Tab-separated table of C-alpha atoms in Angstrom:
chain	number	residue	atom	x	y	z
O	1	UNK	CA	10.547	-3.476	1.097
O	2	UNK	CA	13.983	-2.906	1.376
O	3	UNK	CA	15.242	0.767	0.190
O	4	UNK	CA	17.548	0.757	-2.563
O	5	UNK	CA	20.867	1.501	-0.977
O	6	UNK	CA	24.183	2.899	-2.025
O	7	UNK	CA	25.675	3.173	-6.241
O	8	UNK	CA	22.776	3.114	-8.715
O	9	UNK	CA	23.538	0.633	-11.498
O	10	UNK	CA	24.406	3.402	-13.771
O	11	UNK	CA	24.570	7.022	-13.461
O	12	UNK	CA	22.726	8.854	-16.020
O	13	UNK	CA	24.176	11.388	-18.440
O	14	UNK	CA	21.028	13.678	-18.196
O	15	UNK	CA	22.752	16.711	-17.059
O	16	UNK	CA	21.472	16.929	-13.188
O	17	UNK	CA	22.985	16.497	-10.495
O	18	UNK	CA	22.823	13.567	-8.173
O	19	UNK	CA	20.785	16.075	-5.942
O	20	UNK	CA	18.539	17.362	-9.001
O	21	UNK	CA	18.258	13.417	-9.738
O	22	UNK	CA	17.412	12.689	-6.455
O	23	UNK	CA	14.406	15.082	-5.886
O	24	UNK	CA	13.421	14.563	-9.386
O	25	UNK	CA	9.858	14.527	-9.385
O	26	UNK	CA	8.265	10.751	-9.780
O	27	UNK	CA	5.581	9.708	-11.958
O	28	UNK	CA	4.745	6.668	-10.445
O	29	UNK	CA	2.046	3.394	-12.025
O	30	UNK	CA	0.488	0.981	-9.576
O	31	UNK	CA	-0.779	-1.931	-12.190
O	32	UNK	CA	-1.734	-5.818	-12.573
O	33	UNK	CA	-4.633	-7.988	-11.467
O	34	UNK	CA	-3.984	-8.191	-7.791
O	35	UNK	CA	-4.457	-6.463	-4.425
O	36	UNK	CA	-2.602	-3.144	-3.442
O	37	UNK	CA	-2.782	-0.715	-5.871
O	38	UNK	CA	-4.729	1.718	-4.441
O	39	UNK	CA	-3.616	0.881	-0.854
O	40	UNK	CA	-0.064	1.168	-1.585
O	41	UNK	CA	-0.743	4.348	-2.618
O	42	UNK	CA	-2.207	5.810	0.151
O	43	UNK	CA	0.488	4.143	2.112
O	44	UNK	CA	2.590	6.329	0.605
O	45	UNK	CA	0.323	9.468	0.631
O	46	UNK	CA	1.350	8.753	4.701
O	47	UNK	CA	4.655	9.721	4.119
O	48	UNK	CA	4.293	12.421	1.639
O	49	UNK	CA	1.686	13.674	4.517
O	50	UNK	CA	4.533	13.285	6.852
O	51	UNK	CA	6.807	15.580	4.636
O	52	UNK	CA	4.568	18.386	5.079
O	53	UNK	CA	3.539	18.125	1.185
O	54	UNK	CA	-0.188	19.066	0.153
O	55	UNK	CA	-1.476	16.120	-0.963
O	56	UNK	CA	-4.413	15.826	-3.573
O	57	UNK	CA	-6.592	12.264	-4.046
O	58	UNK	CA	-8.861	12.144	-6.850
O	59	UNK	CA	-10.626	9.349	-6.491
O	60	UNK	CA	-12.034	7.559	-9.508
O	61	UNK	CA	-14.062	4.943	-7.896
O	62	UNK	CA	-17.820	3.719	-7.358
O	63	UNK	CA	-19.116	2.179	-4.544
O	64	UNK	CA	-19.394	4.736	-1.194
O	65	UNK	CA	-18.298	2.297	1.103
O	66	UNK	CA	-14.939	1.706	-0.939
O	67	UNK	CA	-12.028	3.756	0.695
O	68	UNK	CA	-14.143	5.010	3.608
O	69	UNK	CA	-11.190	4.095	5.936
O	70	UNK	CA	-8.321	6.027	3.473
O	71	UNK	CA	-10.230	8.888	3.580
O	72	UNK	CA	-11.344	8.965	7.097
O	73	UNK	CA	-7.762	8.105	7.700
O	74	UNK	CA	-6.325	11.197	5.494
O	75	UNK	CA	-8.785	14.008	6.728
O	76	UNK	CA	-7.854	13.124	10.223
O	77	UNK	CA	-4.236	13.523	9.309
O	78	UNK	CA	-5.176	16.236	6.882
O	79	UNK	CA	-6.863	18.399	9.938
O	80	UNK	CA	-4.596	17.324	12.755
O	81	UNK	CA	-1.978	20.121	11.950
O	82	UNK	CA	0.887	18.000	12.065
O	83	UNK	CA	1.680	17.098	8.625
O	84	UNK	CA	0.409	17.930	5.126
O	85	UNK	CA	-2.991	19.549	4.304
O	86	UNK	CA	-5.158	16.868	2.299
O	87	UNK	CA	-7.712	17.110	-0.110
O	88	UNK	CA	-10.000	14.605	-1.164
O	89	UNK	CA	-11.791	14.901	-4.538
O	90	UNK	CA	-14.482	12.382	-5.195
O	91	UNK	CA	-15.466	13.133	-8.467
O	92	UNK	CA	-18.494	12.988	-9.677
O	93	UNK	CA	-19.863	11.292	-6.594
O	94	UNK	CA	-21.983	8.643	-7.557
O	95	UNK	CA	-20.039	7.873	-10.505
O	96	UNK	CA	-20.435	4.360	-11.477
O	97	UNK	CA	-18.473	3.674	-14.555
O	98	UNK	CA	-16.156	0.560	-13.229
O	99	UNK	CA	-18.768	-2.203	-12.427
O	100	UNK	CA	-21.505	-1.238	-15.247
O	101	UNK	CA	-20.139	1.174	-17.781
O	102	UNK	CA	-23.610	1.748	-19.088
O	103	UNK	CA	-24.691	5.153	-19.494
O	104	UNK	CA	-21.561	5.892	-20.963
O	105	UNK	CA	-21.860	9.450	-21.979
O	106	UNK	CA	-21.955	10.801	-18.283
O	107	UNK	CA	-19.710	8.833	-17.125
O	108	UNK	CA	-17.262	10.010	-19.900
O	109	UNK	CA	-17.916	13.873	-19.529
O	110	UNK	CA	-17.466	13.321	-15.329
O	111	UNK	CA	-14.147	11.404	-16.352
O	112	UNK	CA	-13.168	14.508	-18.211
O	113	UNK	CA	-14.465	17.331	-16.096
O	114	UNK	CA	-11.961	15.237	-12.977
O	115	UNK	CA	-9.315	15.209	-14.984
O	116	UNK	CA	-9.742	18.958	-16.390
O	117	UNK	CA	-9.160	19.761	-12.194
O	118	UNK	CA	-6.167	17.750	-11.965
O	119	UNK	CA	-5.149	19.438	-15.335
O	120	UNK	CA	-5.409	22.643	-13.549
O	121	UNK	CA	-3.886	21.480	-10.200
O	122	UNK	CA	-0.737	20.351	-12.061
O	123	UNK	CA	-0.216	23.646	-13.964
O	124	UNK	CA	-0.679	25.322	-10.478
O	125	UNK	CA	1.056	23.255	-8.655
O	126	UNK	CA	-1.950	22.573	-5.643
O	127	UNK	CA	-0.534	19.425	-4.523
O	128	UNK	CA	3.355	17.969	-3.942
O	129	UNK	CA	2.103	14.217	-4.249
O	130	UNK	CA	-1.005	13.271	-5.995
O	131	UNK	CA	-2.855	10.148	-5.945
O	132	UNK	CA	-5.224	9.359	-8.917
O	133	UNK	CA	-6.991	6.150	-8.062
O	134	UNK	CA	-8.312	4.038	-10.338
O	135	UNK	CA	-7.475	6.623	-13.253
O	136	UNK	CA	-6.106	4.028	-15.417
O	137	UNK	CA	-10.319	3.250	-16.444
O	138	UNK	CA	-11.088	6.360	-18.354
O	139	UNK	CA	-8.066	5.992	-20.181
O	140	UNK	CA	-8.947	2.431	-21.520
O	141	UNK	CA	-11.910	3.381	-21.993
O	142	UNK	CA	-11.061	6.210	-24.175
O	143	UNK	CA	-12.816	8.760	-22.104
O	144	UNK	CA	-9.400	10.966	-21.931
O	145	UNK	CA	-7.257	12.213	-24.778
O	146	UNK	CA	-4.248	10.373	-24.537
O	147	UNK	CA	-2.075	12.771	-25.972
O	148	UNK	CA	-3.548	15.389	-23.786
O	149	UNK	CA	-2.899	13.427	-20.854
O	150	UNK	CA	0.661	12.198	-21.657
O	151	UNK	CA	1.402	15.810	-22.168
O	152	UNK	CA	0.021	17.287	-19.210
O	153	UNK	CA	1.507	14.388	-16.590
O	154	UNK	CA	4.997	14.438	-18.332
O	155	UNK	CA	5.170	18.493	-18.682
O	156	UNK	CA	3.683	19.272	-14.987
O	157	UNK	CA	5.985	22.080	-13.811
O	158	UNK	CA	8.078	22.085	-10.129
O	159	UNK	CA	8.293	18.979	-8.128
O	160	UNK	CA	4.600	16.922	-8.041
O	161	UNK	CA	4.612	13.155	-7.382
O	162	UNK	CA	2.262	11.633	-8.975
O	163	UNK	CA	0.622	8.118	-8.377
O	164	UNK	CA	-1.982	6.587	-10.740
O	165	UNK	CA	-3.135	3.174	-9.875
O	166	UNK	CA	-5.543	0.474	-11.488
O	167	UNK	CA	-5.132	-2.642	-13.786
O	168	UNK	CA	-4.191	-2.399	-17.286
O	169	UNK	CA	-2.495	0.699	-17.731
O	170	UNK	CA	-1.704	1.821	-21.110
O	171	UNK	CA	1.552	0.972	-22.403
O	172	UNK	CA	2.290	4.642	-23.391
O	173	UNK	CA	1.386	5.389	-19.416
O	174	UNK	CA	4.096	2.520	-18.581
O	175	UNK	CA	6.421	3.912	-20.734
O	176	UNK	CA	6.284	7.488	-19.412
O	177	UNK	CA	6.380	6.434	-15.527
O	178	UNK	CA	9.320	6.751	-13.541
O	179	UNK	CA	8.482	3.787	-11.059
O	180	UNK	CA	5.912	0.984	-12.428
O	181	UNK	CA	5.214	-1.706	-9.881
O	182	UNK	CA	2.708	-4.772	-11.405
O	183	UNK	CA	0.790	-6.382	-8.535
O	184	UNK	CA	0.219	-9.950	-9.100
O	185	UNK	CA	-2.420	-11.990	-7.680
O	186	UNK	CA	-1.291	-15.652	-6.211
O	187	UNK	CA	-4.190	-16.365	-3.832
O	188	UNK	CA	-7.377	-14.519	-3.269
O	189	UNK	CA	-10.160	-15.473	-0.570
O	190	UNK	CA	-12.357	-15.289	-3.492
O	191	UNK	CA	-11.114	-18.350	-5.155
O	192	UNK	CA	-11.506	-20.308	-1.388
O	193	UNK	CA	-15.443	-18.508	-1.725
O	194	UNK	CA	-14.993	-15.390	0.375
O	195	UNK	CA	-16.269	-12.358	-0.251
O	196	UNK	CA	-14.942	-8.924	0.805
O	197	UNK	CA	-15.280	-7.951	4.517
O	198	UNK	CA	-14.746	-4.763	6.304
O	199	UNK	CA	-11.802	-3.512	7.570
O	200	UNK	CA	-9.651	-5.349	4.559
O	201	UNK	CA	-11.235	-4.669	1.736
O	202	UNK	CA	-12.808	-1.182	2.916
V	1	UNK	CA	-8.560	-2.349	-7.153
V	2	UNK	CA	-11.913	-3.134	-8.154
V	3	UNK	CA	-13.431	-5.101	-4.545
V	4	UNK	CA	-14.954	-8.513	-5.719
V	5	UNK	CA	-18.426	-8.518	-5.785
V	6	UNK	CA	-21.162	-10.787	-6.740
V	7	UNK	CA	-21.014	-14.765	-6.104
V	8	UNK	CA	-17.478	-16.123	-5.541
V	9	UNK	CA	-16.674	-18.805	-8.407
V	10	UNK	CA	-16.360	-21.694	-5.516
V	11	UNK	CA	-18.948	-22.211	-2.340
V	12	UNK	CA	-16.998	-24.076	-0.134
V	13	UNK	CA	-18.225	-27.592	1.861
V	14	UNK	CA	-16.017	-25.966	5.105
V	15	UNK	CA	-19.392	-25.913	7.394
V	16	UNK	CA	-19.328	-21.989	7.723
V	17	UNK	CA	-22.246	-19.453	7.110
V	18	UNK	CA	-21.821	-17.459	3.922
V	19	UNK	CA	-21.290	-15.047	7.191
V	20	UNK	CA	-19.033	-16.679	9.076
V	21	UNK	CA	-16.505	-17.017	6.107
V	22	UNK	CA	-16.823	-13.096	5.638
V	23	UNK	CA	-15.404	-12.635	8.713
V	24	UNK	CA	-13.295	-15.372	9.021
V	25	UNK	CA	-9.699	-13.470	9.908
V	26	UNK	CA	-7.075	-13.266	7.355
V	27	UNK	CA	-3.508	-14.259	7.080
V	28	UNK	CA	-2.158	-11.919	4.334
V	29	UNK	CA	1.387	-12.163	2.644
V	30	UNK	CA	2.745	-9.204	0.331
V	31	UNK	CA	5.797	-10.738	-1.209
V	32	UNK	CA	7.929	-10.254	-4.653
V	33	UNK	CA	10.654	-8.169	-5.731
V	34	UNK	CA	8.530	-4.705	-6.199
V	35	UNK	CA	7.457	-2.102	-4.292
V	36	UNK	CA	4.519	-1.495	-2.441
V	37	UNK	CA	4.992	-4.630	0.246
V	38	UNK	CA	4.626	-3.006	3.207
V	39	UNK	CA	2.824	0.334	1.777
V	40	UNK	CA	-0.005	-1.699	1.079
V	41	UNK	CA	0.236	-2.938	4.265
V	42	UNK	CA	-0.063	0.164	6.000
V	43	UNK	CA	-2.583	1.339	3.841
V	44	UNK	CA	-4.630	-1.717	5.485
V	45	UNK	CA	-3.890	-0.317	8.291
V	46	UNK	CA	-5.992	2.872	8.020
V	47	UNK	CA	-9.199	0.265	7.012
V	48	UNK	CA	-8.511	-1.728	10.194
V	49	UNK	CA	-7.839	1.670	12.243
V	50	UNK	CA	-11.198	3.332	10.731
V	51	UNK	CA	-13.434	-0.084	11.635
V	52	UNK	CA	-11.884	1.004	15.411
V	53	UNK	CA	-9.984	-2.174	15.896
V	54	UNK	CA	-6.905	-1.906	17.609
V	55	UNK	CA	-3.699	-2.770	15.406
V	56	UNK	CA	-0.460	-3.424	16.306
V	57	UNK	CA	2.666	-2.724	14.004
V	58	UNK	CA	5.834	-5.285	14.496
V	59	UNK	CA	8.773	-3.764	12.674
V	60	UNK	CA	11.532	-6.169	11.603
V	61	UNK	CA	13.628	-3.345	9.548
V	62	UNK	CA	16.639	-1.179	9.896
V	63	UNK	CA	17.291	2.055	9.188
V	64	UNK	CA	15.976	4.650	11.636
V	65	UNK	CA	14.384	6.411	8.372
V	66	UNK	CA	12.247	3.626	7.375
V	67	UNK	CA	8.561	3.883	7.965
V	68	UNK	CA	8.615	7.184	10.009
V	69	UNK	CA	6.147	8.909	7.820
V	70	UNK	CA	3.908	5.343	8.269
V	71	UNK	CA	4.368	5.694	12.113
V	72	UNK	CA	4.183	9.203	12.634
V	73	UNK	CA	0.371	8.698	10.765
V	74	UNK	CA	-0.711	5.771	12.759
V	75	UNK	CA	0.332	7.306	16.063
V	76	UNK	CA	-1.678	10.631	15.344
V	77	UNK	CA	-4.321	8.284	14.200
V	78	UNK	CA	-4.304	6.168	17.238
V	79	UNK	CA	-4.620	9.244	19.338
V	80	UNK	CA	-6.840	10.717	17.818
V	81	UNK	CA	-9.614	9.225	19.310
V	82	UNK	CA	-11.489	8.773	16.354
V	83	UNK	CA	-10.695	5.009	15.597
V	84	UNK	CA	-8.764	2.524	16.865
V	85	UNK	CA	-5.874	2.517	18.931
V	86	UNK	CA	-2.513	2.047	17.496
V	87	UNK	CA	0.599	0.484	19.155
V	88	UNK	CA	3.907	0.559	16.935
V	89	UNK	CA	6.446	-1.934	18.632
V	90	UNK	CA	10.136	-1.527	17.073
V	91	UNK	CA	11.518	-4.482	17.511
V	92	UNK	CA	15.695	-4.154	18.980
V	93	UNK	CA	15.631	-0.687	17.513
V	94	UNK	CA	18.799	-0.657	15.826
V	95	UNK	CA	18.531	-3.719	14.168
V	96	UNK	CA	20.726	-3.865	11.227
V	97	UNK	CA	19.740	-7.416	9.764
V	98	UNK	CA	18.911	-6.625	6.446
V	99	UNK	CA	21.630	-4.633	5.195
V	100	UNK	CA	24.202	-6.484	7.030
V	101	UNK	CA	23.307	-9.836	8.663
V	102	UNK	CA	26.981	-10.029	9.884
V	103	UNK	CA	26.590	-10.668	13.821
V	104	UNK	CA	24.220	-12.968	13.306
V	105	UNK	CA	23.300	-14.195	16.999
V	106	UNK	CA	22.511	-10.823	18.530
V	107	UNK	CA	19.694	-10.024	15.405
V	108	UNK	CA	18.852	-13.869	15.995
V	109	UNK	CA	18.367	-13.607	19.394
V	110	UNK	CA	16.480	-10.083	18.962
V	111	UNK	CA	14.691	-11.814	15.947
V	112	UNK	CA	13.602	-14.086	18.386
V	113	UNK	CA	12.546	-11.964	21.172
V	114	UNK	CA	10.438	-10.319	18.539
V	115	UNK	CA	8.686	-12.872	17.466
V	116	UNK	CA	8.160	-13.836	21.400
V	117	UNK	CA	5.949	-10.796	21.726
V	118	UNK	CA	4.023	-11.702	18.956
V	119	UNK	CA	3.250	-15.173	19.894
V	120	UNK	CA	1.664	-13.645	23.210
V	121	UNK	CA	-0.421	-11.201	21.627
V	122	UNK	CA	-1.567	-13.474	19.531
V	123	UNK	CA	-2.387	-15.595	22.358
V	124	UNK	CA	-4.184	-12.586	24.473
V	125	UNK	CA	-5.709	-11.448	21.429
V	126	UNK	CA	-4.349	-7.984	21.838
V	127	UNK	CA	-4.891	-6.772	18.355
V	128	UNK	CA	-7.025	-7.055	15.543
V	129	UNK	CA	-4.720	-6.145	12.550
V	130	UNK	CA	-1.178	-7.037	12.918
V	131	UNK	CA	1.529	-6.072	10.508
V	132	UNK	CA	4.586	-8.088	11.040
V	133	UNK	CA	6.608	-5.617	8.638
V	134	UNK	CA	9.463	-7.334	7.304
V	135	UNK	CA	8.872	-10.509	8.895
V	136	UNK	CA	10.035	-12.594	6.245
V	137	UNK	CA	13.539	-12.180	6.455
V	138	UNK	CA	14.023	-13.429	9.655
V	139	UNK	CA	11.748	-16.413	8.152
V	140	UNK	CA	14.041	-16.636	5.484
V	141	UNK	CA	17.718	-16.722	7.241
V	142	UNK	CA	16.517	-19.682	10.142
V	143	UNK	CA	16.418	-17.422	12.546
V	144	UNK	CA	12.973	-18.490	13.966
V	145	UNK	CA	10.997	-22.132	14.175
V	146	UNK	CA	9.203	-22.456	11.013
V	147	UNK	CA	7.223	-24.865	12.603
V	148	UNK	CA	6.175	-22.692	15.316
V	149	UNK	CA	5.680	-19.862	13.439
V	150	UNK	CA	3.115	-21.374	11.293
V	151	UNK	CA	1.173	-23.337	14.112
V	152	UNK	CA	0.548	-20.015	16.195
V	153	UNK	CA	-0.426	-18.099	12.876
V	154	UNK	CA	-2.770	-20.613	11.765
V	155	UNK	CA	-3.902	-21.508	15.334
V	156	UNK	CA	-4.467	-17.856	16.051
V	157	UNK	CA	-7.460	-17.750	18.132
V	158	UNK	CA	-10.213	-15.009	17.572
V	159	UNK	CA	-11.112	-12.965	14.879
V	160	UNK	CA	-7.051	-11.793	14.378
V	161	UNK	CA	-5.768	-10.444	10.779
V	162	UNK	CA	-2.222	-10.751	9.832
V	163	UNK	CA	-0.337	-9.228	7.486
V	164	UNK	CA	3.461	-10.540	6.628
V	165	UNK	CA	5.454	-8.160	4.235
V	166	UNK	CA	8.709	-8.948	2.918
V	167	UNK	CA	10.641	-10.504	0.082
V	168	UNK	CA	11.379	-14.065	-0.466
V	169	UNK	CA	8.028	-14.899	1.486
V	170	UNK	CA	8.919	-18.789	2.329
V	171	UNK	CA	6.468	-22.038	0.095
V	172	UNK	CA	4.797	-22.993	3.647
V	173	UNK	CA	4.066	-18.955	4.586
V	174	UNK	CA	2.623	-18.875	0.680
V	175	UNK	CA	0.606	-22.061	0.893
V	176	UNK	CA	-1.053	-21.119	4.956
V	177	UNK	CA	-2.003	-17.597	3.752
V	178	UNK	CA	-5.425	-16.653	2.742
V	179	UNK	CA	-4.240	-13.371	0.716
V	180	UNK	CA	-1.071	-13.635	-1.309
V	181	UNK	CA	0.113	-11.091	-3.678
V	182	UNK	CA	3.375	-10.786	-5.294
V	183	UNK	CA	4.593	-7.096	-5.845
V	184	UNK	CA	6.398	-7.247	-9.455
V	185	UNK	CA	9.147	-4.832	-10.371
V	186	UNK	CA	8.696	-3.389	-13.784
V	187	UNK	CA	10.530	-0.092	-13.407
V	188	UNK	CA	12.650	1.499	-10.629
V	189	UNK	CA	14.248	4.886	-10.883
V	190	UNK	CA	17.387	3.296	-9.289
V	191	UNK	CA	17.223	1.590	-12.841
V	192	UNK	CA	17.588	4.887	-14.380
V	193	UNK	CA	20.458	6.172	-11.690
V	194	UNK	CA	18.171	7.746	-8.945
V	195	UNK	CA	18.562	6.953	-5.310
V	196	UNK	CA	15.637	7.179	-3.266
V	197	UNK	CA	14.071	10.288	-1.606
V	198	UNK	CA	12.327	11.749	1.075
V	199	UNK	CA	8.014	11.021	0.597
V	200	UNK	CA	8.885	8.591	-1.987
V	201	UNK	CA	11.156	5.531	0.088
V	202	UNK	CA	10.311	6.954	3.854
């Protein structure tokens, strides 16, 4: 990745200064069919870590043995004093709505019970850099109030980065983000008939 | 990411257990315009870290800000003692390459010296996760064998996995990899006159 370096293309009339601009809080969509959503993102929760920044991951996933490394990975950083205190939210533990969205009622009201917390983390600020992993599901699933959503990640107050990753985000979610990077897939072990292994894939 | 499960669509006449080609190591490539190249790369790192391999970090980039948050983490992971060890090899620290390939035979010759090092731990097997961060530019401007590059990544012995990050990831590097995926721009702040910031970029 190379960092974007010296003019922008254009310099916005939007009243802040280039400082203002610069710390501007980020609302930030990892998208698309391939790998590196999620991982990007907790690349990056290593630097926010490395800030000093309390960082929050609520993570929206099923299977126990997915993101076992992340999270061992982020409490050791999150306990070793140096950086940023983490938290890890697994909501509704258990959940399962991704691979069989069956018993959809549950995992609807878990859906909305996480994102009530992160609702309240925003409006009191608990974290500088969030990550919400795999949140883009209950939203096409309808689980979340758009509106309510839209409204609560575009109004947070102070200066919270915020990283939502999964495929097909919502356009309106695309539209509102800051930073939107689409992860394509070219070649996957799949397609060569592998399956996942440890230490890559979890 | 949802993690692949089930049957993959193909089984494969290569002579390999279903187990075998679980484990068979990887040779990853995070290419494309977007972010998240090397993120996700580091995020891999934490899996590899928490399975207790070793991994080894080969940085081909400039500035002295890049990545610190990413090495800070891995070196308080690697001592922690709780997974597996870390070494984070800065390649002529001061490179300036990428932003200004102007003396071109010193960065060659470091380029070179670089990729040296790699060839022999490769060789002795040092590491089990390699990220060769950046490695396609190099690649890209000549400065390396292509040949050789790609006989001692596919010839790796062991159970080695590679990731390559990097833009402009070169046809041959696309066609030996296992893992490609191509990070897509579809919105950058510098787009809307911000330059990039601390937590966010490094």
């Amino acid at each position: 990745m190379i960092v974007p370096q010296g003019k922008p293309a254009v310099v916005p009339d939007d009243g802040l200064t280039t400082r203002q601009r610069r710390t501007r809080p980020l609302l930030i969509v990892h998208t698309g069919p391939g790998k590196g959503k999620s991982t990007a993102a907790f690349g990056m929760a290593l630097r926010a870590w490395n800030q000093g920044w309390p960082v929050g991951v609520f993570q929206f996933v099923k299977s126990a043995k997915w993101r076992i490394g992340e999270e061992r990975a982020l409490r050791v950083l999150g306990d070793s004093g140096e950086g940023g205190p983490v938290t890890w939210h697994k909501m509704g533990e258990g959940w399962s709505w991704i691979q069989r969205p069956g018993a959809e009622e549950d995992h609807a009201a878990d859906a909305r019970e996480g994102w009530a917390q992160i609702k309240r983390d925003l409006a009191a600020q608990t974290y500088r850099f969030y990550v919400l992993d795999e949140f883009t599901y209950p939203l096409k699933w309808g689980w979340l109030d758009a509106d309510d959503v839209l409204a609560a990640l575009t109004g947070r107050p102070g200066s919270q980065h915020v990283v939502i990753t999964g495929r097909d985000a919502p356009e309106w979610l695309v539209e509102a983000a800051d930073l939107v990077t689409e992860m394509g897939k070219v070649r996957h072990p799949m397609d060569a008939g592998q399956k996942g292994q440890k230490g890559i894939e979890w």
